[in-house]
C-alpha positions in Angstrom: 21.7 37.1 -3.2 24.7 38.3 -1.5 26.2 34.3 -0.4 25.8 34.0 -4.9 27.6 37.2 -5.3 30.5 36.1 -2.7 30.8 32.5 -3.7 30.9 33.4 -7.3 34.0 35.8 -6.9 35.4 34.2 -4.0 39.1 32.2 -5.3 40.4 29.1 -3.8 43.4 29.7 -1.9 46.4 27.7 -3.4 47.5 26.7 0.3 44.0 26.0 1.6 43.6 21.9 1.5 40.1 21.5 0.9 37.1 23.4 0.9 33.0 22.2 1.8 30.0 24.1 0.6 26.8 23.7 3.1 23.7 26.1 1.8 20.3 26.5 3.5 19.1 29.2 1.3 15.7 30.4 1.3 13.2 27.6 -0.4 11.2 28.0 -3.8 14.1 31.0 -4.8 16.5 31.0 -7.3 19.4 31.0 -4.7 20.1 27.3 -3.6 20.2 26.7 -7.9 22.5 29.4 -8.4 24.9 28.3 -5.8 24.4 24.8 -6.9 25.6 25.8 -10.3 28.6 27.5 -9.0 29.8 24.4 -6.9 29.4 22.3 -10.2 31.5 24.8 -12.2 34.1 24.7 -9.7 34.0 21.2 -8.7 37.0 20.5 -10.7 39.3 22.8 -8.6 42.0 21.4 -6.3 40.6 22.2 -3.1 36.5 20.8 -3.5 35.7 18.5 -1.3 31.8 18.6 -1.6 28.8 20.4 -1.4 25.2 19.7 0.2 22.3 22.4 -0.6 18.8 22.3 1.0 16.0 23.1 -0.9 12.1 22.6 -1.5 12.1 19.0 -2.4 9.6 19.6 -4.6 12.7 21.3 -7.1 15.2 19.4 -9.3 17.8 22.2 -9.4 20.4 20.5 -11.5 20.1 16.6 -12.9 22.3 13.9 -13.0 25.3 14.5 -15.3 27.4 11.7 -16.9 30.1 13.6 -16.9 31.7 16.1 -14.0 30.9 16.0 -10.5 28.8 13.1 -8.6 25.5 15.2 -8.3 22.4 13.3 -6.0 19.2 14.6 -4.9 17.6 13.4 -1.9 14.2 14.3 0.0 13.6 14.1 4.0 10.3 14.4 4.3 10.1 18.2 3.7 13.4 18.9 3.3 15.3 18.3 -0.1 19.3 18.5 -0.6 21.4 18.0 -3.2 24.9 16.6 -2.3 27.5 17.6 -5.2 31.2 15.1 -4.9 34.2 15.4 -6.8 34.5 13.6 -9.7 
């Protein structure tokens, strides 16, 4: 998807204070796990602040980790998002 593409080239500006991912990509695609796994490669830059991504709640796109960012999984009826925080 073009929002992967983007996000995945896309640099953190050293004077920028923080930045926030919010994705509501299509459900049941590959999209919202590949942006997930983006966020939680870059969670360790400067400027994260946090990410939430909506998905089928039916999918575990990325588990728990005991190391790295705070990742959590939550389901709203039939909505699922996965909220990433900095370590």
């Amino acid at each position: 998807a073009d929002a992967v593409r983007w996000f995945g080239q896309w640099s953190d500006p050293v004077e920028q204070e923080g930045w926030l991912v919010v994705a509501d990509p299509p459900y049941l695609h590959d999209t919202a796990r590949d942006i997930l796994e983006i966020v939680v490669d870059r969670a360790a830059e400067a400027g994260f602040r946090g990410a939430v991504v909506e998905h089928d709640p039916k999918q575990t796109l990325i588990p728990p980790r005991d190391a790295g960012p705070r990742i959590e999984s939550r389901v709203y009826g039939n909505c699922g998002l996965t909220i990433v925080r900095p370590d």
